[in-house]
Amino acid sequence: MASDGEDGLDIDLDRFHDALESEERPLATASQVARRLETTQSAARDALDALVARGSVDRVDVETDPVVYYPTEWGKLARRERIVTFPNRREVVVDRPTQFTRARLSEFAHLVDTTRTDPGTRGYLYRIRREDVWAAPFEDAASLIARVRSTLGRRHEGLEGWIEDQWRRAHRFRLYTHPDGYVVLEAASESLLGNVADQHLDADHLRAPISETEAWVNEDAIAGIKRALYDADYPVVDDRELETGDPVDMTLTTELRDYQQGWVDAFMENGSGVYVGPPGSGKTVAALATITAVGGETLILVPSRELAGQWREELTTHTTIDPADIGEYHGGQKEIRPVTIATYQTAGMDAHRGLFDSRKWGLICYDEAHHITAPVFARSAELQAKHRLGLSATPVRETGNEEEIYTLIGPPIGADWDALFEAGFVAEPEVEIRYVPWRDEMARNAYVSSDGRERRRLAAENPAKIEEVRELLADHPGKKALVFVDYLDQGAAIAGALGVPFISGETPHMERRRLFERFRRNAGEGSKADGTSSGNTTPAAPLDTLVVSRVADEGIDLPNAEVAIVASGLGGSRRQGSQRAGRTMRPSGSALVYVLATRGSSEEDFAGRQMRHLARKGIRVRETTLSE
């Protein structure tokens, strides 16, 4: 606290620290402090001498220079939040940021990395990308620039100029519904429509010109128009007046956390978006709140039938919807209701496309939204809807096309993983990479004499991993454990050694469902329909351990999983690594993830790549090398 008055300027230690940080030096003269605090040199000198008298600041008289002042306790300065901006690289480094600062940065910047230290002490690297500016939740460029300036603490003219330019680019094209009912593409100028649109849009995208800045749009090509203009660095503002279809009669019965309510509010303000957060952060419940807020006919797209059944359970558990208003449309059954759950593959098939096209969807929800860029699922992006919502723990695909996800669905909305860990909403997992040696000489020789894909498979199936899995499970008796594999032979071998079931894509749907239900159940719980053996009314015993292939990577809700062991699959994507670690991320309890990598093989590099991705999200990773 400082005030000017008859007694001069009163400077506390915090204001002195602010002056030092503004000077970007560990010490300062009275004239430098005066300039930073906008006062006279004599007033600053008197105030600094008062701090010296209190013991908070030291001073030193230098023979050839003025008196300089510095904090007595350097540690307090080191523990302060510091924001350092690199405007030419458009990067911001923040030491010990508050959640308030992180929330503000997330409005216009992308969290790239965090240091691997204890919560509350991490350093954060943010990058301001064009898509972050395009999706920034502000009414105009002036409001965005004001937020950037207040967050970074000073003006950076070059950076601000670039941000203003990107904001203008994001508002140069607009889609809107003409009073006569057809869709129009509007450009900010004649040259934009004539040059950019003509150069980047196909002949069948536009039907005919309407004016020098407007053209009649082929409604079947709207997704292609958006994608083409986005690739040309001109994202399209979609202001079409779309219908919401049949009303959905439901209310949410579960109270939202503050950040979930923030997601929903941001979505309703923007009209579209992708909820990005770790498993256990409540994306599904936030999606149910969004369905309620939109209030129109809803299509939920999922990658598997297991997830379709899971969504039905979530709807009936957390809302007042009449079960008769929920339909499932996939290989097992085909019903269209006010809320319809379908698989991506079914919705994109020609045989069913006409039915989905004919509906007036108020909302399409894309679960595991990264699927939308895969060619086999891309056609689902062309279905018309007033609102689009995506859900993803990590929208990264190895092709690096997460921007396309945001183009086809909407901008990212969500809290960073680290914030949820620190707030206690999600338990931060402990991740350990364990480098397993070859203990079988024949297996080692087979690996050495092979190459390419065969060599990767042999490293993944290192027989020593079976014993390591057994020992890890013995170290955690009674805990619910998932063992992940990529190879069927290895999965069968581990399951046989442990005497537990193995679930793969070859496991019949109903059997998968029964096994997952047994895993969810704890000892002493009553029987459930899906937990009984076929033809037997005796409840099947709960399962503590399952060996699973990729069928459990995405979305399958196994809320009581406490231990995850990745026995193979290190050649997979960063997204897969996040999902497997994420199977143990829950609101409470310890979470343990063990990644087994064969020592001296390419698995070491793959493990490092996947775990660096997790470390950037604030998850602590340690490494252990096992003895021969």
XYZ file of C-alpha atoms in Angstrom:
628
model
C 0.000 0.000 0.000
C 1.369 3.416 -0.903
C -0.029 6.914 -0.725
C 1.225 10.421 -1.437
C 0.731 13.011 1.261
C 2.406 15.598 3.431
C 4.624 12.912 4.945
C 5.876 11.859 1.502
C 5.601 8.535 -0.307
C 5.047 5.331 1.670
C 6.427 2.296 -0.241
C 5.909 -1.246 1.014
C 8.148 -4.164 0.018
C 5.727 -5.410 -2.647
C 5.843 -2.104 -4.497
C 9.635 -2.138 -4.356
C 9.593 -5.661 -5.836
C 7.293 -4.394 -8.602
C 9.767 -1.638 -9.394
C 12.657 -4.119 -9.550
C 10.718 -6.396 -11.890
C 9.837 -3.453 -14.115
C 13.541 -2.567 -14.257
C 14.375 -6.268 -14.852
C 17.302 -5.869 -12.432
C 17.917 -7.266 -8.907
C 18.689 -3.791 -7.533
C 17.760 -0.209 -8.354
C 18.646 3.409 -7.612
C 16.219 5.865 -6.079
C 15.784 7.577 -9.449
C 14.877 4.255 -11.139
C 12.327 3.452 -8.434
C 10.938 6.989 -8.716
C 10.454 6.583 -12.462
C 8.646 3.247 -12.040
C 6.406 4.533 -9.246
C 5.856 7.912 -10.925
C 7.110 10.078 -8.086
C 10.078 12.352 -7.376
C 13.575 11.057 -6.738
C 13.740 12.666 -3.282
C 10.401 11.117 -2.260
C 11.530 7.705 -3.466
C 14.864 8.022 -1.633
C 13.138 8.918 1.650
C 10.680 6.010 1.281
C 13.472 3.544 0.464
C 15.501 4.717 3.452
C 12.412 4.054 5.593
C 12.383 0.457 4.287
C 16.079 0.204 5.145
C 15.292 1.343 8.698
C 12.628 -1.409 8.968
C 15.138 -4.042 7.833
C 13.233 -4.956 4.649
C 15.750 -3.412 2.230
C 19.523 -2.981 2.221
C 21.501 -0.192 0.593
C 25.051 0.126 -0.591
C 27.057 3.239 -1.434
C 29.081 2.683 -4.587
C 31.980 5.097 -5.003
C 31.416 5.917 -8.678
C 27.636 5.330 -8.811
C 24.560 6.473 -6.913
C 23.282 4.560 -3.890
C 21.540 1.292 -4.872
C 18.870 -0.597 -2.944
C 18.035 -4.321 -2.934
C 15.688 -6.625 -0.930
C 17.114 -8.001 2.297
C 15.289 -11.319 1.766
C 15.899 -12.353 -1.811
C 13.794 -15.512 -1.273
C 10.573 -13.506 -1.048
C 11.295 -11.957 -4.428
C 12.014 -15.410 -5.891
C 8.648 -16.725 -4.671
C 6.622 -14.026 -6.392
C 4.639 -14.524 -9.555
C 6.662 -13.274 -12.512
C 5.530 -12.860 -16.098
C 8.168 -12.544 -18.809
C 7.013 -11.898 -22.374
C 8.999 -12.705 -25.514
C 6.977 -10.678 -28.047
C 8.938 -11.685 -31.143
C 8.306 -15.378 -30.410
C 4.807 -14.616 -29.110
C 5.608 -16.612 -25.961
C 4.959 -15.901 -22.284
C 6.863 -17.554 -19.422
C 5.227 -17.372 -16.000
C 6.856 -18.438 -12.724
C 4.524 -19.379 -9.865
C 1.377 -18.044 -11.535
C -1.861 -17.702 -9.620
C -4.949 -19.461 -10.943
C -6.352 -16.014 -11.751
C -3.379 -15.292 -14.027
C -3.615 -18.704 -15.668
C -7.323 -18.214 -16.295
C -6.636 -14.867 -17.967
C -3.813 -16.251 -20.107
C -6.043 -19.121 -21.261
C -8.353 -16.566 -22.891
C -5.791 -15.687 -25.552
C -2.842 -18.113 -25.238
C -2.121 -21.845 -25.374
C -0.402 -23.694 -22.509
C 2.620 -25.391 -24.099
C 4.582 -26.789 -21.166
C 4.988 -26.847 -17.397
C 8.102 -27.686 -15.425
C 8.053 -30.961 -13.549
C 8.101 -29.686 -9.989
C 5.644 -29.629 -7.121
C 2.169 -28.087 -7.609
C 2.181 -24.381 -6.864
C 5.829 -23.959 -7.867
C 5.663 -24.793 -11.557
C 6.830 -22.550 -14.339
C 4.492 -22.254 -17.310
C 5.189 -21.626 -20.980
C 2.353 -20.134 -23.041
C 2.323 -19.472 -26.764
C -0.070 -17.021 -28.440
C -1.164 -18.705 -31.657
C -3.381 -17.342 -34.370
C -6.182 -19.817 -33.530
C -6.097 -18.626 -29.905
C -6.696 -15.063 -31.085
C -9.374 -16.204 -33.546
C -11.280 -17.970 -30.763
C -10.696 -15.369 -28.012
C -13.986 -14.652 -26.138
C -14.158 -10.881 -26.670
C -16.581 -8.586 -28.466
C -13.906 -6.621 -30.285
C -10.161 -6.282 -30.755
C -9.931 -3.391 -28.291
C -11.310 -5.540 -25.458
C -8.901 -8.352 -26.331
C -5.896 -6.001 -26.414
C -6.933 -4.500 -23.071
C -6.980 -7.994 -21.532
C -3.584 -8.873 -23.034
C -2.063 -5.639 -21.759
C -3.473 -5.987 -18.245
C -2.348 -9.635 -18.003
C 1.184 -9.114 -19.326
C 1.615 -5.942 -17.314
C 2.905 -3.717 -20.095
C 2.421 -2.787 -23.738
C 4.143 -4.756 -26.498
C 3.361 -2.837 -29.655
C 4.572 -5.440 -32.160
C 2.701 -8.266 -30.441
C -0.449 -6.193 -30.063
C -0.310 -5.237 -33.740
C -0.081 -8.898 -34.730
C -3.017 -9.771 -32.456
C -5.147 -6.996 -33.987
C -4.301 -8.268 -37.484
C -5.272 -11.825 -36.546
C -8.523 -10.605 -35.002
C -9.410 -8.799 -38.234
C -8.653 -11.944 -40.267
C -11.021 -13.903 -38.047
C -13.884 -11.547 -38.850
C -13.506 -11.123 -42.621
C -15.951 -13.836 -43.697
C -19.396 -14.562 -42.317
C -22.116 -17.111 -43.060
C -25.666 -15.957 -42.431
C -29.203 -16.967 -43.310
C -30.953 -14.737 -45.870
C -34.554 -13.694 -45.054
C -35.644 -15.941 -47.939
C -34.094 -18.947 -46.201
C -30.913 -19.646 -48.131
C -27.340 -19.303 -46.796
C -25.050 -16.434 -47.808
C -21.265 -16.071 -47.565
C -20.415 -12.432 -46.829
C -16.898 -10.981 -47.187
C -15.638 -7.784 -45.590
C -14.644 -6.388 -48.992
C -15.072 -6.968 -52.712
C -11.422 -7.957 -53.103
C -11.733 -10.632 -50.415
C -14.667 -12.295 -52.107
C -13.086 -11.946 -55.524
C -9.565 -13.021 -54.631
C -9.560 -15.221 -51.530
C -12.876 -16.974 -52.141
C -12.288 -17.503 -55.859
C -8.797 -18.875 -55.266
C -9.599 -21.216 -52.404
C -13.192 -22.374 -52.895
C -14.258 -25.095 -55.322
C -16.700 -24.473 -58.143
C -19.526 -26.281 -56.322
C -19.104 -24.341 -53.051
C -20.940 -21.224 -54.255
C -24.088 -21.216 -56.373
C -24.120 -17.621 -57.602
C -22.995 -14.088 -56.656
C -25.569 -11.866 -54.943
C -23.551 -8.659 -54.637
C -19.935 -7.514 -54.781
C -19.355 -8.884 -51.269
C -21.945 -11.703 -51.017
C -22.524 -15.078 -52.641
C -25.246 -17.737 -52.445
C -23.849 -20.861 -50.753
C -24.363 -24.502 -51.617
C -25.566 -25.715 -48.214
C -24.193 -29.215 -48.801
C -20.694 -27.718 -49.028
C -20.668 -25.562 -45.866
C -18.158 -27.761 -44.029
C -15.860 -27.652 -47.083
C -16.131 -23.854 -47.272
C -15.174 -23.490 -43.624
C -12.239 -25.829 -43.999
C -10.934 -24.187 -47.183
C -11.116 -20.630 -45.821
C -9.570 -21.720 -42.525
C -6.655 -23.214 -44.438
C -6.292 -19.837 -46.154
C -6.041 -18.220 -42.677
C -9.573 -16.830 -42.759
C -11.799 -18.567 -40.187
C -15.497 -18.082 -40.900
C -17.957 -16.570 -38.430
C -21.086 -18.749 -38.566
C -24.197 -16.643 -37.909
C -26.709 -18.925 -39.631
C -30.196 -19.154 -38.163
C -30.602 -22.888 -37.712
C -33.579 -24.594 -36.113
C -33.245 -26.597 -32.918
C -35.652 -29.408 -33.877
C -37.920 -31.117 -31.387
C -37.608 -29.812 -27.823
C -35.787 -31.889 -25.196
C -37.633 -32.044 -21.882
C -34.949 -32.526 -19.242
C -33.253 -30.743 -16.369
C -29.900 -31.436 -14.738
C -30.061 -33.036 -11.265
C -26.313 -32.848 -10.544
C -24.749 -29.612 -9.299
C -22.019 -28.289 -11.569
C -18.605 -27.307 -10.294
C -17.669 -23.690 -10.921
C -15.346 -24.504 -13.816
C -17.976 -26.760 -15.438
C -20.502 -23.928 -15.266
C -17.850 -21.708 -16.833
C -17.498 -24.186 -19.710
C -21.247 -24.172 -20.319
C -21.459 -20.374 -20.127
C -18.576 -20.008 -22.604
C -20.206 -22.509 -24.956
C -23.599 -20.787 -24.911
C -21.952 -17.412 -25.518
C -19.937 -18.721 -28.450
C -22.524 -21.191 -29.780
C -19.962 -23.977 -30.252
C -16.780 -25.362 -28.743
C -14.740 -28.325 -27.528
C -14.577 -29.130 -23.808
C -10.936 -30.108 -23.162
C -10.071 -31.628 -19.794
C -8.633 -34.798 -18.246
C -10.751 -37.883 -17.552
C -12.604 -37.354 -14.304
C -13.014 -33.601 -14.813
C -16.717 -33.983 -15.620
C -16.894 -33.262 -19.351
C -19.900 -35.563 -19.765
C -21.879 -33.873 -16.992
C -20.990 -30.474 -18.479
C -22.244 -31.788 -21.837
C -25.546 -32.853 -20.227
C -25.885 -29.328 -18.816
C -25.238 -27.989 -22.316
C -27.941 -30.221 -23.822
C -30.329 -28.853 -21.194
C -29.304 -25.252 -21.940
C -29.748 -25.666 -25.713
C -33.080 -27.450 -25.214
C -33.288 -28.783 -28.771
C -33.096 -32.157 -30.476
C -29.661 -33.610 -29.805
C -27.427 -36.119 -31.594
C -24.565 -37.622 -29.537
C -21.849 -39.269 -31.649
C -19.586 -41.868 -30.030
C -16.848 -44.183 -31.352
C -18.299 -47.435 -29.917
C -21.458 -49.187 -28.783
C -20.084 -49.442 -25.237
C -19.981 -45.660 -25.064
C -23.525 -45.437 -26.420
C -24.794 -47.510 -23.495
C -22.678 -45.473 -21.091
C -24.176 -42.197 -22.346
C -27.682 -43.592 -21.815
C -26.780 -44.367 -18.192
C -25.306 -40.883 -17.680
C -28.452 -39.257 -19.062
C -30.760 -41.201 -16.749
C -28.443 -40.758 -13.733
C -27.812 -37.003 -13.966
C -30.996 -35.634 -15.608
C -34.776 -35.953 -15.409
C -35.121 -37.109 -19.026
C -37.743 -39.757 -19.731
C -35.857 -42.910 -20.833
C -38.359 -43.181 -23.692
C -36.901 -39.931 -25.089
C -33.436 -41.531 -25.501
C -32.718 -43.437 -28.708
C -29.675 -45.452 -29.808
C -28.765 -45.809 -33.485
C -26.025 -48.315 -34.246
C -25.559 -51.965 -35.168
C -27.528 -53.158 -32.144
C -30.643 -50.975 -32.448
C -31.946 -48.074 -34.528
C -34.136 -45.478 -32.820
C -34.440 -41.716 -33.398
C -35.603 -39.816 -30.305
C -35.270 -36.239 -28.953
C -31.810 -37.349 -27.724
C -30.237 -39.880 -30.095
C -26.915 -41.637 -29.459
C -25.196 -42.973 -32.592
C -21.751 -44.205 -33.565
C -19.617 -42.092 -35.893
C -19.426 -44.901 -38.408
C -23.187 -45.410 -38.608
C -23.912 -41.668 -38.938
C -21.481 -41.414 -41.858
C -22.775 -44.411 -43.815
C -24.704 -43.741 -47.033
C -27.456 -46.131 -45.956
C -28.336 -43.961 -42.950
C -27.102 -40.548 -44.058
C -30.436 -39.375 -45.451
C -32.180 -39.953 -42.128
C -29.594 -37.980 -40.140
C -29.547 -35.207 -42.767
C -33.318 -34.813 -42.552
C -33.320 -33.954 -38.840
C -33.129 -30.403 -37.493
C -30.509 -30.954 -34.830
C -30.282 -28.296 -32.129
C -27.004 -29.792 -30.928
C -24.523 -32.390 -32.135
C -22.175 -33.626 -29.407
C -18.940 -35.280 -30.595
C -17.562 -37.518 -27.847
C -13.830 -38.291 -28.224
C -13.810 -35.402 -30.710
C -10.415 -36.226 -32.230
C -12.217 -38.888 -34.294
C -13.836 -36.259 -36.465
C -10.715 -35.706 -38.567
C -10.365 -39.394 -39.497
C -11.549 -39.938 -43.103
C -14.036 -42.651 -42.146
C -15.757 -40.315 -39.659
C -15.302 -36.953 -41.418
C -18.723 -37.057 -43.081
C -20.413 -36.682 -39.695
C -18.977 -33.134 -39.594
C -21.189 -32.199 -42.532
C -24.445 -32.866 -40.629
C -26.243 -29.586 -40.012
C -26.815 -28.395 -36.443
C -27.434 -25.107 -34.687
C -24.735 -25.912 -32.111
C -21.720 -28.243 -32.112
C -20.012 -29.516 -28.970
C -16.869 -31.658 -28.772
C -15.455 -33.552 -25.785
C -11.826 -34.620 -25.566
C -9.197 -35.256 -22.920
C -6.622 -34.275 -25.533
C -7.594 -33.289 -29.078
C -4.089 -34.028 -30.398
C -3.801 -36.411 -33.341
C -0.364 -37.442 -34.501
C -1.083 -35.744 -37.839
C -1.024 -32.452 -35.930
C -4.450 -31.407 -37.164
C -6.107 -30.354 -33.923
C -6.804 -27.019 -35.663
C -9.161 -28.866 -37.993
C -11.064 -30.204 -34.981
C -11.628 -26.651 -33.788
C -12.593 -25.584 -37.314
C -15.225 -28.288 -37.738
C -16.622 -28.124 -34.191
C -15.583 -24.954 -32.366
C -12.866 -23.357 -30.223
C -11.300 -25.132 -27.218
C -12.983 -24.542 -23.868
C -11.566 -25.898 -20.635
C -9.326 -25.662 -17.602
C -5.715 -26.755 -17.833
C -5.045 -30.136 -16.208
C -2.696 -28.678 -13.614
C -5.350 -26.271 -12.328
C -7.736 -29.179 -11.734
C -5.023 -31.133 -9.906
C -4.227 -28.208 -7.614
C -7.897 -27.489 -6.919
C -8.422 -31.133 -5.903
C -11.081 -31.834 -8.535
C -8.970 -34.573 -10.139
C -6.373 -36.791 -8.466
C -2.975 -36.257 -10.050
C -1.596 -39.652 -11.103
C 1.893 -40.832 -10.276
C 3.506 -42.019 -13.508
C 6.569 -44.261 -13.469
C 8.448 -45.525 -16.518
C 10.071 -48.875 -15.713
C 12.820 -49.999 -18.093
C 12.640 -53.803 -18.224
C 15.738 -55.795 -19.293
C 15.759 -58.903 -21.444
C 15.820 -61.889 -19.066
C 15.149 -64.512 -21.722
C 18.210 -65.065 -23.932
C 16.179 -66.577 -26.801
C 13.839 -63.569 -26.807
C 16.801 -61.180 -26.797
C 18.447 -63.005 -29.742
C 15.209 -62.950 -31.727
C 14.984 -59.179 -31.143
C 18.591 -58.535 -32.211
C 18.210 -60.532 -35.437
C 14.959 -58.811 -36.473
C 14.180 -55.333 -37.793
C 11.346 -52.919 -38.522
C 7.852 -53.753 -37.335
C 8.840 -57.229 -36.149
C 11.537 -55.761 -33.897
C 9.024 -53.331 -32.354
C 6.598 -56.188 -31.702
C 9.259 -58.344 -30.036
C 10.293 -55.457 -27.757
C 6.649 -54.903 -26.824
C 6.179 -58.601 -26.036
C 9.366 -58.978 -23.954
C 8.506 -62.025 -21.761
C 10.089 -60.324 -18.727
C 7.136 -57.924 -18.695
C 4.788 -60.707 -17.584
C 6.668 -61.207 -14.327
C 6.967 -57.421 -13.866
C 3.171 -57.065 -14.195
C 2.715 -59.835 -11.635
C 5.088 -58.138 -9.170
C 3.452 -54.726 -9.571
C 0.019 -56.175 -8.893
C 1.396 -57.988 -5.840
C 2.714 -54.619 -4.587
C -0.833 -53.210 -4.737
C -3.108 -55.957 -3.403
C -6.832 -55.310 -3.577
C -6.537 -52.339 -5.924
C -8.512 -52.179 -9.165
C -5.956 -52.547 -11.961
C -5.999 -52.300 -15.752
C -3.214 -53.863 -17.822
C -3.025 -52.370 -21.351
C -1.614 -54.277 -24.323
C -1.501 -53.732 -28.059
C -0.891 -57.335 -29.112
C -3.455 -60.117 -28.752
C -0.918 -62.884 -28.075
C 0.677 -60.849 -25.312
C -2.720 -60.007 -23.818
C -3.705 -63.675 -23.759
C -0.336 -64.621 -22.202
C -0.572 -62.028 -19.419
C -4.226 -62.857 -18.732
C -3.373 -66.557 -18.567
C -0.471 -65.968 -16.187
C -2.640 -63.846 -13.898
C -5.811 -65.907 -14.230
C -7.915 -62.868 -15.238
C -10.042 -62.018 -18.319
C -8.627 -60.395 -21.466
C -10.884 -57.957 -23.335
C -10.093 -57.169 -26.981
C -11.945 -56.200 -30.122
C -12.689 -59.895 -30.623
C -14.592 -60.139 -27.323
C -18.375 -60.197 -28.014
C -20.144 -56.969 -27.104
C -22.311 -58.465 -24.329
C -19.340 -60.267 -22.783
C -17.334 -57.017 -22.758
C -20.202 -55.257 -21.072
C -20.495 -57.961 -18.380
C -16.767 -57.890 -17.653
C -16.620 -54.096 -17.439
C -19.591 -54.167 -15.068
C -17.883 -56.744 -12.847
C -14.777 -54.531 -12.774
C -16.863 -51.500 -11.742
C -18.472 -53.438 -8.903
C -16.825 -53.653 -5.491
C -16.948 -56.598 -3.131
C -20.259 -56.877 -1.294
C -22.330 -54.975 -3.858
C -25.614 -56.473 -4.981
C -26.087 -58.142 -8.331
C -26.855 -56.266 -11.525
C -28.387 -57.585 -14.660
C -25.192 -57.279 -16.662
C -23.124 -58.859 -13.921
C -24.758 -62.270 -13.961
C -23.430 -65.151 -15.948
C -25.537 -66.364 -18.849
C -28.159 -68.812 -17.594
C -27.140 -68.344 -13.974
C -28.943 -66.170 -11.423
C -25.924 -66.081 -9.073
C -24.100 -62.743 -9.308
C -20.659 -63.050 -10.847
C -17.830 -62.067 -8.501
C -16.300 -58.584 -8.815
C -13.068 -58.323 -10.803
C -10.004 -56.515 -9.482
C -7.858 -56.877 -12.621
C -8.550 -56.737 -16.350
C -6.173 -57.084 -19.266
C -7.442 -54.859 -22.075
C -6.488 -53.934 -25.615
C -7.257 -50.588 -27.243
C -11.005 -51.035 -26.658
C -10.509 -49.433 -23.208
C -8.421 -46.485 -24.428
C -11.331 -44.198 -25.130
C -14.175 -43.080 -22.989
C -15.042 -46.347 -21.244
C -16.005 -45.241 -17.740
C -14.101 -47.345 -15.199
C -14.261 -44.926 -12.267
C -12.664 -47.212 -9.680
C -9.475 -47.988 -11.641
C -6.599 -47.266 -9.254
C -3.624 -48.748 -11.118
C -2.819 -48.736 -14.835
C 0.026 -50.833 -16.255
C 0.958 -50.165 -19.882
C 2.635 -53.407 -20.947
C 2.749 -52.511 -24.642
C 1.467 -49.813 -26.956
C 4.362 -47.367 -26.720
C 4.367 -46.996 -30.499
C 0.961 -45.385 -30.176
C 0.076 -41.709 -30.139
C 0.525 -39.078 -27.456
C -3.259 -39.030 -27.203
C -3.274 -42.761 -26.412
C -0.699 -42.188 -23.668
C -2.898 -39.483 -22.147
C -5.968 -41.681 -22.306
C -4.299 -44.658 -20.650
C -2.880 -42.495 -17.875
C -6.267 -40.842 -17.691
C -8.065 -44.076 -16.844
C -6.867 -43.551 -13.243
C -7.645 -39.820 -12.993
C -10.559 -39.498 -10.603
C -11.744 -36.936 -8.058
C -10.222 -38.786 -5.098
C -7.768 -41.480 -4.123
C -4.268 -42.278 -5.304
C -3.662 -42.918 -8.977
C -0.739 -45.005 -10.212
C 0.456 -45.519 -13.782
C 3.324 -47.835 -14.687
C 4.743 -47.823 -18.209
C 6.878 -50.860 -19.092
C 9.525 -50.237 -21.764
C 12.107 -52.769 -22.904
C 15.553 -51.414 -22.063
C 17.742 -50.571 -25.055
C 14.869 -50.715 -27.556
C 12.885 -48.068 -29.428
C 10.338 -48.322 -26.611
C 12.599 -46.076 -24.544
C 12.150 -43.256 -27.080
C 8.403 -43.863 -27.380
C 8.023 -43.842 -23.585
C 9.884 -40.548 -23.367
C 7.724 -38.976 -26.060
C 4.435 -39.993 -24.478
C 5.479 -39.099 -20.971
C 6.843 -35.678 -21.996
C 3.378 -34.999 -23.341
C 1.916 -35.854 -19.928
C 4.578 -33.807 -18.145
C 3.564 -30.754 -20.167
C 0.099 -31.162 -18.674
C 1.565 -30.949 -15.164
C 1.787 -34.682 -14.394
C 4.913 -35.759 -12.536
C 6.835 -38.589 -14.205
C 9.688 -40.621 -12.699
C 11.917 -43.312 -14.221
C 13.244 -46.622 -12.843
C 15.767 -48.949 -14.476
C 15.304 -52.567 -13.379
C 18.221 -54.920 -12.794
C 18.929 -57.925 -14.987
